[in-house]
PDB file of C-alpha atoms in Angstrom:
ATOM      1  CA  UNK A 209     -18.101   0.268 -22.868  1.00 96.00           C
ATOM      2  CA  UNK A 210     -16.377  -1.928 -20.483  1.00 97.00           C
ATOM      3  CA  UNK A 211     -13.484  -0.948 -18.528  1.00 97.00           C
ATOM      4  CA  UNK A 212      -9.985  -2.279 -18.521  1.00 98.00           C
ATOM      5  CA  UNK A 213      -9.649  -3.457 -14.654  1.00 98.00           C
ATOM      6  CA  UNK A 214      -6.069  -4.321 -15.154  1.00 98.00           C
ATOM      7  CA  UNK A 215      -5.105  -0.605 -16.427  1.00 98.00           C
ATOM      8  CA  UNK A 216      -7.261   0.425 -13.720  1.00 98.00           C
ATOM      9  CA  UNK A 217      -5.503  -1.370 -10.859  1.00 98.00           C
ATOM     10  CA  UNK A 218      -2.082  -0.714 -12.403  1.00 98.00           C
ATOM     11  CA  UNK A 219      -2.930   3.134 -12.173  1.00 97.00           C
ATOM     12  CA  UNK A 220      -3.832   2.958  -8.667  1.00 98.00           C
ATOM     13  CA  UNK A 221      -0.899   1.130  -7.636  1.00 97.00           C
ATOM     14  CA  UNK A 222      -2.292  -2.137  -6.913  1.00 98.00           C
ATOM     15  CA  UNK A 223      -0.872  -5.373  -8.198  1.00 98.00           C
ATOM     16  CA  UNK A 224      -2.648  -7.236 -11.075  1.00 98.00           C
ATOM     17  CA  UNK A 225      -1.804 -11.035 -11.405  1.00 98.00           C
ATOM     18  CA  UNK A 226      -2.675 -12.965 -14.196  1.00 98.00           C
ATOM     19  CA  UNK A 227      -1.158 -16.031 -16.259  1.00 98.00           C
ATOM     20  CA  UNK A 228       0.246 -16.817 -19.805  1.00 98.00           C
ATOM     21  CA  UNK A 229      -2.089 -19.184 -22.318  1.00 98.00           C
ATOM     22  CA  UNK A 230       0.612 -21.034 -24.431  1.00 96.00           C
ATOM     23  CA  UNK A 231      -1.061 -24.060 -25.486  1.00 96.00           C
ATOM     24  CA  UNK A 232      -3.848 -22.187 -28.295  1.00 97.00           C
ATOM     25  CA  UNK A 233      -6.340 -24.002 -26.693  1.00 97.00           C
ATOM     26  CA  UNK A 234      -9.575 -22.216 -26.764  1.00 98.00           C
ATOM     27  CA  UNK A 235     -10.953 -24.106 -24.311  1.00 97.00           C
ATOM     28  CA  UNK A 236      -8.461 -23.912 -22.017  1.00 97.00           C
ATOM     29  CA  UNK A 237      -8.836 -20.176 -21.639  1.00 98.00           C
ATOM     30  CA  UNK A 238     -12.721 -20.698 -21.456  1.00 98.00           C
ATOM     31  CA  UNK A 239     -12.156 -22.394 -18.028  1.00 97.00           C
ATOM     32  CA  UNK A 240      -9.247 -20.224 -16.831  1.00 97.00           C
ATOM     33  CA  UNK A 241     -11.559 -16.983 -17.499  1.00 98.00           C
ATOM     34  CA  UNK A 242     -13.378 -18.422 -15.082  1.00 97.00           C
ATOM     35  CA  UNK A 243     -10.528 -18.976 -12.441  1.00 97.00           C
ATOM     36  CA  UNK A 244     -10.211 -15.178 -10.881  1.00 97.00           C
ATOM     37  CA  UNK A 245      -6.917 -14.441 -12.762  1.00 98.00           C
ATOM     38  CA  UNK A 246      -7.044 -10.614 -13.413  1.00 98.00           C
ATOM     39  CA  UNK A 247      -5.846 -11.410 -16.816  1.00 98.00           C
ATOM     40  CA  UNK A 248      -5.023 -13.934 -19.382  1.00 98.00           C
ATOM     41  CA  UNK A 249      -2.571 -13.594 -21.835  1.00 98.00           C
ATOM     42  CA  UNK A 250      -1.980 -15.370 -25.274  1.00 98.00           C
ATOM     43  CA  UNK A 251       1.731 -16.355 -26.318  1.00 98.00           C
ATOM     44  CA  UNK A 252       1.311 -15.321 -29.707  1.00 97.00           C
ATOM     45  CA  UNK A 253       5.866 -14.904 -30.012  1.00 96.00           C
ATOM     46  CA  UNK A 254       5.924 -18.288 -28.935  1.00 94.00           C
ATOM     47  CA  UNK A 255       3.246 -20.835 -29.086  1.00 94.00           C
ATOM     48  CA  UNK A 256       1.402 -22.247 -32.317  1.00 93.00           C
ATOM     49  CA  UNK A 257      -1.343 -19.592 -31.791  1.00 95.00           C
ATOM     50  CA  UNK A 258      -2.541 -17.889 -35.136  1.00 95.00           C
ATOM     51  CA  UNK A 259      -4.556 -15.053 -35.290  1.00 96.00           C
ATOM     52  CA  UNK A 260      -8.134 -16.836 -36.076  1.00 97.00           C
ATOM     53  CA  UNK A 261      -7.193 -19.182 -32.526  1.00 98.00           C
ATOM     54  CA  UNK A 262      -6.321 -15.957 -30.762  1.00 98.00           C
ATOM     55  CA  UNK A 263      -9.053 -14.244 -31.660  1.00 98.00           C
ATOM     56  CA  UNK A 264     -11.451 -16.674 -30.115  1.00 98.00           C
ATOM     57  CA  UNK A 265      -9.667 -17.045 -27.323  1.00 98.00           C
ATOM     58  CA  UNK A 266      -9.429 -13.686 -26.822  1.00 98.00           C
ATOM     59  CA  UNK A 267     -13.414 -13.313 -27.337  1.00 98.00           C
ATOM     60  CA  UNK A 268     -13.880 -16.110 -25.109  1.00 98.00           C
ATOM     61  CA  UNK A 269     -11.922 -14.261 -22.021  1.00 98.00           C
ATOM     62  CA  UNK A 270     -14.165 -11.295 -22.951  1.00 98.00           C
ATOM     63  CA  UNK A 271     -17.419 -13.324 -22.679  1.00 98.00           C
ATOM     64  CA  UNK A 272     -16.805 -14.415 -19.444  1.00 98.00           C
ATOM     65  CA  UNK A 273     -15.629 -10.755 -17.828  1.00 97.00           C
ATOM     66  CA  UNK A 274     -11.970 -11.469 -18.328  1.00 98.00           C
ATOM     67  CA  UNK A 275      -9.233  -9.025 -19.489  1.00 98.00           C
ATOM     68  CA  UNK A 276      -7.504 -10.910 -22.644  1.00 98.00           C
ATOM     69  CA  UNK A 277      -3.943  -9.877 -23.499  1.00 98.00           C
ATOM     70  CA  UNK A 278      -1.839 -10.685 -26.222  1.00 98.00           C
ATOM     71  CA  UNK A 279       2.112 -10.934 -26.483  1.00 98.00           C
ATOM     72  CA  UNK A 280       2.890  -9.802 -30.014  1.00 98.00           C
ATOM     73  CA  UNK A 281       4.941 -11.968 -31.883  1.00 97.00           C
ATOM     74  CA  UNK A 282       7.342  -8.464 -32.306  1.00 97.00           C
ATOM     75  CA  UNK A 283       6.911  -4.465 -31.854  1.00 97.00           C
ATOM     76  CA  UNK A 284       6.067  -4.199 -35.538  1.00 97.00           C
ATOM     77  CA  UNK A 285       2.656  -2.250 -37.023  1.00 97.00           C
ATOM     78  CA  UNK A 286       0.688  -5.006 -38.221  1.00 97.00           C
ATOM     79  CA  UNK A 287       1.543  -7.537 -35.541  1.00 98.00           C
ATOM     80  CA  UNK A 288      -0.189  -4.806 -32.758  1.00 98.00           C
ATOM     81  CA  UNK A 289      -2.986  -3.732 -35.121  1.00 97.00           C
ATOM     82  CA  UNK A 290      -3.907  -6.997 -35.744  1.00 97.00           C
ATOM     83  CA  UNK A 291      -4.900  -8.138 -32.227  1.00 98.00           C
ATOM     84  CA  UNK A 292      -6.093  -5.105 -31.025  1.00 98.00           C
ATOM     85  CA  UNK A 293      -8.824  -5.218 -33.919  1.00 98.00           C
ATOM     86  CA  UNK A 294      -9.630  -8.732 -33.033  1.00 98.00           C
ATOM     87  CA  UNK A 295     -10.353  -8.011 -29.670  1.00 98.00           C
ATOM     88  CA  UNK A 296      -7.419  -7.661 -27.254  1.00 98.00           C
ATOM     89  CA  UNK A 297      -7.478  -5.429 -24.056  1.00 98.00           C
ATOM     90  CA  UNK A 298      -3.785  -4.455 -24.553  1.00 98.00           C
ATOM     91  CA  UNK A 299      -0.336  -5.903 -25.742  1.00 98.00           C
ATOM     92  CA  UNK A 300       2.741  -7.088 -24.654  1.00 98.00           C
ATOM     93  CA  UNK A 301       5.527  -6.543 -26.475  1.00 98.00           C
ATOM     94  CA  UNK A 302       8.950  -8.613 -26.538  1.00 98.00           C
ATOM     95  CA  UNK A 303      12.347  -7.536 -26.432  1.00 97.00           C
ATOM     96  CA  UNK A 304      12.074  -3.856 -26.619  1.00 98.00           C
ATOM     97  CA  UNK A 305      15.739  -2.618 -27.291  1.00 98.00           C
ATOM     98  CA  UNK A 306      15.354   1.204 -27.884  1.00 98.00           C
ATOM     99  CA  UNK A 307      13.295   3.938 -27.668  1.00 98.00           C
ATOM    100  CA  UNK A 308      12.319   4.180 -31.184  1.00 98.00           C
ATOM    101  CA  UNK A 309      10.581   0.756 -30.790  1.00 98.00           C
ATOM    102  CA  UNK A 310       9.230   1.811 -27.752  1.00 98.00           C
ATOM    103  CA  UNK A 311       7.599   4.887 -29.285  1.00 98.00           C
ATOM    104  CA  UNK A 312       6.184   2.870 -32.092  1.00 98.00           C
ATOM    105  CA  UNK A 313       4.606   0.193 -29.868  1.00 98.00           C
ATOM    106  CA  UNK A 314       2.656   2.767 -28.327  1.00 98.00           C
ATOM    107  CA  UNK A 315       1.870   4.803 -31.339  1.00 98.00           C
ATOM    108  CA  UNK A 316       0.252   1.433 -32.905  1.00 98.00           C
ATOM    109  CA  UNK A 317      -1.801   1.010 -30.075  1.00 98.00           C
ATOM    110  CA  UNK A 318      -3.244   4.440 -30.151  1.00 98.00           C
ATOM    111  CA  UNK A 319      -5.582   6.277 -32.644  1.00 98.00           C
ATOM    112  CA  UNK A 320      -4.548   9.743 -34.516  1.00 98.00           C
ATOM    113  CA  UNK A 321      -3.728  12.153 -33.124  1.00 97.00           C
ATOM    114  CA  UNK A 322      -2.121  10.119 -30.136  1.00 97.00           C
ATOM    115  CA  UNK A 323      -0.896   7.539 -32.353  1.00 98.00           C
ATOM    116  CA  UNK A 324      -0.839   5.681 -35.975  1.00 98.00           C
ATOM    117  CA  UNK A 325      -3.440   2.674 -35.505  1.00 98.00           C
ATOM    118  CA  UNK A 326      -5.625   2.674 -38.585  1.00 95.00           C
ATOM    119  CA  UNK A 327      -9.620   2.527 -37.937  1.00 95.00           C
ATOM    120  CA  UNK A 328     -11.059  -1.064 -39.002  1.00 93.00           C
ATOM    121  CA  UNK A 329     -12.318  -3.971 -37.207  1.00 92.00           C
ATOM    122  CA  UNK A 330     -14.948  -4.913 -35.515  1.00 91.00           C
ATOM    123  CA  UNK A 331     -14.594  -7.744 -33.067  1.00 95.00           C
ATOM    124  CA  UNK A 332     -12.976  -5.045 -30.660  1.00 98.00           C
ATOM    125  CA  UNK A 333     -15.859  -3.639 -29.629  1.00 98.00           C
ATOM    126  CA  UNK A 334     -17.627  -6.623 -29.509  1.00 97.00           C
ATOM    127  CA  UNK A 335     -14.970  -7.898 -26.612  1.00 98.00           C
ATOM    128  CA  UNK A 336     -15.915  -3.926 -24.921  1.00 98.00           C
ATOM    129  CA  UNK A 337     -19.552  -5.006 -25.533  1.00 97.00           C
ATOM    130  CA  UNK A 338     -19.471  -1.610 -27.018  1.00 97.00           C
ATOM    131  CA  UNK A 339     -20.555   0.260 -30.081  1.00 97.00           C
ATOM    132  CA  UNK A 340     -18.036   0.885 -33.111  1.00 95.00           C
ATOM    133  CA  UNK A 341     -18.562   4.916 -31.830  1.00 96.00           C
ATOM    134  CA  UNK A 342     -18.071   4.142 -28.247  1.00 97.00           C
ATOM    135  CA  UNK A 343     -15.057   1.882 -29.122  1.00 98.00           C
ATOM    136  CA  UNK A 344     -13.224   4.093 -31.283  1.00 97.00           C
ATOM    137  CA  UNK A 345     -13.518   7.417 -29.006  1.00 97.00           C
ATOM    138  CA  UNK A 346     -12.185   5.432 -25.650  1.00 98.00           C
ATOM    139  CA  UNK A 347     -10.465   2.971 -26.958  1.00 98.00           C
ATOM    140  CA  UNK A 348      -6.635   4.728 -26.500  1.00 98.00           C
ATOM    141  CA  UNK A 349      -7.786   4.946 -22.702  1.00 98.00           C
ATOM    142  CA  UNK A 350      -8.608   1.345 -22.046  1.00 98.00           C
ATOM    143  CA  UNK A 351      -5.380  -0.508 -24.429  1.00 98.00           C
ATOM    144  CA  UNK A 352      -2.924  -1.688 -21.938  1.00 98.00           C
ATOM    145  CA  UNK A 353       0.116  -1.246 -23.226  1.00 98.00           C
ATOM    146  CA  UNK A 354       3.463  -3.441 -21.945  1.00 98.00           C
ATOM    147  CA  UNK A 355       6.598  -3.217 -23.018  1.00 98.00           C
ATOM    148  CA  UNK A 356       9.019  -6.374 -22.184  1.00 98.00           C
ATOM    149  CA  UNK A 357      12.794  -5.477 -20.485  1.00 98.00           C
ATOM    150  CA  UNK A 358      14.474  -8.788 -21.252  1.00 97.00           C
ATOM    151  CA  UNK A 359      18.418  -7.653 -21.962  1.00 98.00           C
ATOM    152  CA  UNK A 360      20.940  -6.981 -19.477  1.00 98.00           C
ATOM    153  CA  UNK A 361      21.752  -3.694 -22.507  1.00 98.00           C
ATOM    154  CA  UNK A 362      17.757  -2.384 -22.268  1.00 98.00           C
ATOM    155  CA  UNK A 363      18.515  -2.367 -18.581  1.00 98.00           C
ATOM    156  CA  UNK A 364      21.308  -0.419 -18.904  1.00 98.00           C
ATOM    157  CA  UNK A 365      19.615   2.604 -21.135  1.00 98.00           C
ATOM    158  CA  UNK A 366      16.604   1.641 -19.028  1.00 98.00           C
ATOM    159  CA  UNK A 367      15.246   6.130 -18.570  1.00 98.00           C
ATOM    160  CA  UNK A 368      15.441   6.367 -22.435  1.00 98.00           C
ATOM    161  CA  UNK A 369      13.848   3.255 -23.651  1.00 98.00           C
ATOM    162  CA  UNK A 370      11.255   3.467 -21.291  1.00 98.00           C
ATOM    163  CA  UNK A 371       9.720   6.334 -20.583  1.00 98.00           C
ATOM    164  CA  UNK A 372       7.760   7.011 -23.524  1.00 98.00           C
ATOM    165  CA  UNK A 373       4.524   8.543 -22.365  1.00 98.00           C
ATOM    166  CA  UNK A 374       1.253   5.845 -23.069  1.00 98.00           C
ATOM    167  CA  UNK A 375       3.969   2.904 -21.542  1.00 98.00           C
ATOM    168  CA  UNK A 376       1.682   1.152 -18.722  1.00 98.00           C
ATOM    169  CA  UNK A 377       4.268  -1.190 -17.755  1.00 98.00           C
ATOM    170  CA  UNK A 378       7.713  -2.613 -18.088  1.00 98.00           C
ATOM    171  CA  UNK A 379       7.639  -6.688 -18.609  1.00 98.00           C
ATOM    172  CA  UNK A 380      10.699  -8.831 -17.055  1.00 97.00           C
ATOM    173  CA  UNK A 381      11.037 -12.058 -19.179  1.00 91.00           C
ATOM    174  CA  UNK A 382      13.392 -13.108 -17.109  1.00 94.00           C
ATOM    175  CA  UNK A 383      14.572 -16.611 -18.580  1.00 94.00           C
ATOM    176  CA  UNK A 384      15.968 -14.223 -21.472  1.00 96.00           C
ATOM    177  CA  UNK A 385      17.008 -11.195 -19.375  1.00 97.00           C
ATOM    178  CA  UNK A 386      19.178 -13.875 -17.737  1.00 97.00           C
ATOM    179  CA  UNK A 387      20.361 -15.379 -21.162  1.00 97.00           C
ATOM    180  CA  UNK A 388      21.429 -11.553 -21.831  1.00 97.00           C
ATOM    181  CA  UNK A 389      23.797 -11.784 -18.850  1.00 97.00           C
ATOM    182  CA  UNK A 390      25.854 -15.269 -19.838  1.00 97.00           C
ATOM    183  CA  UNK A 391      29.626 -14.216 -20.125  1.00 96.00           C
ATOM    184  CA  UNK A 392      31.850 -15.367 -23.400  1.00 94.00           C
ATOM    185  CA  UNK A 393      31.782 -19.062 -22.339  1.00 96.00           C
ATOM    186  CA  UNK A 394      27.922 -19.024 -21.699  1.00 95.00           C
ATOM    187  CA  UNK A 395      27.926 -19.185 -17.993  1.00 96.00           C
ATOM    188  CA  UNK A 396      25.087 -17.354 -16.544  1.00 96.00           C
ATOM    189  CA  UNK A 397      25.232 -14.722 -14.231  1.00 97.00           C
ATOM    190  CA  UNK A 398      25.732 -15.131 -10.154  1.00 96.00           C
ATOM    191  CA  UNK A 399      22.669 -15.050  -8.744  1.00 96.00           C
ATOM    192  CA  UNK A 400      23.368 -11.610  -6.743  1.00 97.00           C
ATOM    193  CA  UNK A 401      24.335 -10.134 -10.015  1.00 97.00           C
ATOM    194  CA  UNK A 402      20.604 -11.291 -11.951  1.00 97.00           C
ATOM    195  CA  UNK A 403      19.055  -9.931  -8.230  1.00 97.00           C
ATOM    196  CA  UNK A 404      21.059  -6.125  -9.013  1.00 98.00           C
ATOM    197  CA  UNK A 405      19.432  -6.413 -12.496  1.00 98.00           C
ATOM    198  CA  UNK A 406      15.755  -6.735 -11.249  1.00 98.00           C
ATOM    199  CA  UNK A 407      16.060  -4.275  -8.442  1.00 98.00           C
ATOM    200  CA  UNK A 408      17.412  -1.782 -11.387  1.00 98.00           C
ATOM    201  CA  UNK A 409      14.023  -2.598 -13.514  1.00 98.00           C
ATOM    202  CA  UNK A 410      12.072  -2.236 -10.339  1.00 98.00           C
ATOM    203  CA  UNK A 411      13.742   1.850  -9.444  1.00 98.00           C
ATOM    204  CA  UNK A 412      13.829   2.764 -13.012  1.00 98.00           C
ATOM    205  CA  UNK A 413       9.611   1.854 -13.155  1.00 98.00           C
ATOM    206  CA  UNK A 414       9.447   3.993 -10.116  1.00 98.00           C
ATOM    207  CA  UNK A 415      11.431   6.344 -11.297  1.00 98.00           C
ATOM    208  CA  UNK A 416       9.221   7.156 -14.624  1.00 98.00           C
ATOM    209  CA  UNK A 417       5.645   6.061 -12.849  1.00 97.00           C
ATOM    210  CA  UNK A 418       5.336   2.763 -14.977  1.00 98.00           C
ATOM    211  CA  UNK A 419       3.923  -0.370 -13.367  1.00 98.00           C
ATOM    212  CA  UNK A 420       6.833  -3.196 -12.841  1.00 98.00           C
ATOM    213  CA  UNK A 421       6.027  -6.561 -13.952  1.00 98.00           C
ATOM    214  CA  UNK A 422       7.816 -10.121 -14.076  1.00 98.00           C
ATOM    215  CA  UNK A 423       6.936 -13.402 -14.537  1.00 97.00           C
ATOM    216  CA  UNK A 424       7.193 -15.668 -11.786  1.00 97.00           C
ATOM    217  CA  UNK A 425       7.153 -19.602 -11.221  1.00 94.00           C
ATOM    218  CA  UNK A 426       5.687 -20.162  -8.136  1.00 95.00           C
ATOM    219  CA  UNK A 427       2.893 -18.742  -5.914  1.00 96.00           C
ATOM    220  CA  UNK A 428       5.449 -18.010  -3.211  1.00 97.00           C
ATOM    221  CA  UNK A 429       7.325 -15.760  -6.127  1.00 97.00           C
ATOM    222  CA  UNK A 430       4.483 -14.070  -7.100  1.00 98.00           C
ATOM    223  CA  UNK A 431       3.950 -12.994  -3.543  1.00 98.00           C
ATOM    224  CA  UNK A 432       7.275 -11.797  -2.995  1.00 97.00           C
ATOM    225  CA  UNK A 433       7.650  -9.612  -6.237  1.00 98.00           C
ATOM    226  CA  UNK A 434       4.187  -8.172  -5.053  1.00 98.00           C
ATOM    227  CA  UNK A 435       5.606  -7.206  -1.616  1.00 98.00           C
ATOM    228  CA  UNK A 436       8.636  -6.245  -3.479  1.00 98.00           C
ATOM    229  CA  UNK A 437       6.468  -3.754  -5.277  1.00 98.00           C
ATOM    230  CA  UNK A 438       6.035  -5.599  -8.529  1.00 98.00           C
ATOM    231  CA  UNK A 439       2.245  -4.809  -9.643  1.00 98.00           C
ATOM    232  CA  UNK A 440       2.009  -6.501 -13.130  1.00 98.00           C
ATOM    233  CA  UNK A 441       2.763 -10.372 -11.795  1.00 98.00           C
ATOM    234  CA  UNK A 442       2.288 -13.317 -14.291  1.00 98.00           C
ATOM    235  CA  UNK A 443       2.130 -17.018 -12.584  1.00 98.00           C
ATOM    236  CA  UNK A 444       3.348 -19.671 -14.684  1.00 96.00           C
ATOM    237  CA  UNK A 445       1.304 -20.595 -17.814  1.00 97.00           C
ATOM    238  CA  UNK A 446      -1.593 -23.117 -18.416  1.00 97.00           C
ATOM    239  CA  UNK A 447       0.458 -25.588 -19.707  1.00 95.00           C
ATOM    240  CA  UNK A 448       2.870 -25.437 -16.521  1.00 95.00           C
ATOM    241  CA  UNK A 449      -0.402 -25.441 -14.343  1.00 96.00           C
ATOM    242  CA  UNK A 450      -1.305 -28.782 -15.929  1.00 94.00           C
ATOM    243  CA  UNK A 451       2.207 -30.545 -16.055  1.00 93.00           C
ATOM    244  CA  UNK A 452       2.908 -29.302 -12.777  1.00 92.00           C
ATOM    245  CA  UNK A 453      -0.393 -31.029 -11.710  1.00 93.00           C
ATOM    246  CA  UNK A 454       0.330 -34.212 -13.195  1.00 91.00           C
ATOM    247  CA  UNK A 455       3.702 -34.558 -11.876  1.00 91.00           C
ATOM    248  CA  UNK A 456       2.740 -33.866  -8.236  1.00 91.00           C
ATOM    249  CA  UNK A 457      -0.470 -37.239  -9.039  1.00 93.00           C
ATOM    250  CA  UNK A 458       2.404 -39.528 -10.766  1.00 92.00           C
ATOM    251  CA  UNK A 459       5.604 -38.743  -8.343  1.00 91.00           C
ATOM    252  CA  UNK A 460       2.893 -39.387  -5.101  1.00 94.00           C
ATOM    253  CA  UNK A 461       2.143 -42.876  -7.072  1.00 94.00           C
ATOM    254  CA  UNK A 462       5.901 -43.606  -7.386  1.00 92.00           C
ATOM    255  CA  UNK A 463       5.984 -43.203 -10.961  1.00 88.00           C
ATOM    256  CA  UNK A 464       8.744 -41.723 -12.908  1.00 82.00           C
ATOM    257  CA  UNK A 465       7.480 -38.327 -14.308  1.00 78.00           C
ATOM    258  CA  UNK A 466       8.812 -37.110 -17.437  1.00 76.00           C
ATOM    259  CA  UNK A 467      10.720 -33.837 -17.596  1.00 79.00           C
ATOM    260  CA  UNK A 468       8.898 -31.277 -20.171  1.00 77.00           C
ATOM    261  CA  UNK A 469       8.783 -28.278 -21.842  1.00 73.00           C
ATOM    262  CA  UNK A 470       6.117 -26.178 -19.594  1.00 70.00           C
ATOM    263  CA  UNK A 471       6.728 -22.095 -20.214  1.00 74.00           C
TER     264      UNK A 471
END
């Protein structure tokens, strides 16, 4: 049965960077497999992904010696059974407020006794080129399992939310942590204040022996988290690696370049 490299680098304390697939483009995420990300992971909360889409995707980032990911849509049962039996390497999970969702998160990613995931599937060990045996008696070591810090109030109550035992690593979505932190009138926070927020994220991972992870915009971001001692780094998104490309190629032939949607 394969291994998961990303849990494995996580667990040594080495960084893992990967990027998001928003665009449900199977084919998109054939060539990116191919790119040397460490991982790839679908946008199930937010793109037009469905579960048959992600599940080829996900097979065809296995194929090629990827690690596939998914971000749930939510923390809920079904959402993290579902993609786990069709093949993912591990979840992400949004907006994880307490430490009751945190606990079942992780108990839906693990089998009894650890957890509550019900036995079924079978494209999951094909992705683990493994047998339905081999699968099912190693699976609760290889699941990556990511929970997402993205308000100011998770922050906060960071010790008890996160420190559930099985939690690999804590997820800054920072476009909504910083949404969390607008005042009455919507203004968002000072930049200093945001900066406070991420170095709390960063000591409380430390603190409980969880990997820290954020999503950055730019290589130069990425690099600096890393140093920062960020391990679990996403870059951008396919669809911002393609818009981003075709800006730079019409703004150096002195065309006006349309401004986008590109998380």
């Amino acid at each position: 049965m394969r291994t998961n490299t990303v849990k494995r680098l996580l667990r040594e304390g080495k960084p893992a960077v990967g990027t998001w697939l928003s665009l449900g483009s199977v084919t998109a995420a054939r060539f990116l497999a191919r790119a040397g990300f460490d991982f790839l992971t679908v946008d199930v909360e937010h793109s037009l992904a469905g579960v048959e889409t992600t599940t080829h995707i996900l097979g065809a980032v296995a194929d090629a010696g990827g690690v596939p990911l998914v971000r749930v849509p939510a923390g809920r049962h079904d959402h993290i059974k579902r993609v786990l039996d069709n093949g993912g390497y591990g979840i992400v999970v949004p907006m994880v407020m307490s430490r009751q969702e945190a606990q079942e998160a992780v108990a839906a990613c693990l089998y009894p006794p650890r957890g509550n995931r019900s036995v079924g599937g079978s494209v999951h060990a094909l992705n683990f080129a493994a047998t339905p045996a081999d699968y099912y008696a190693k699976a609760d070591d290889e699941i990556l399992i990511v929970l997402q810090c993205e308000h100011i109030d998770a922050v906060r109550n960071f010790d008890e939310v996160y420190s559930v035992p099985g939690v690999d690593a804590v997820f800054v979505g920072p476009n909504d942590l910083m949404a969390s932190m607008r005042d009455a009138a919507g203004k968002p926070p000072q930049p200093e204040t945001f900066q406070q927020a991420l170095a709390d994220i960063l000591a409380g991972c430390k603190r409980n022996k969880i990997a820290a992870g954020i999503h950055t915009f730019s290589v130069e971001e990425a690099k600096r988290r890393i140093a920062e001692g960020w391990q679990f780094i996403a870059i951008n998104s396919e669809l911002r690696f393609m818009t981003d490309g075709a800006k730079a190629a019409v703004d150096a032939l002195g065309k006006v370049s349309g401004d986008v949607a590109k998380y």
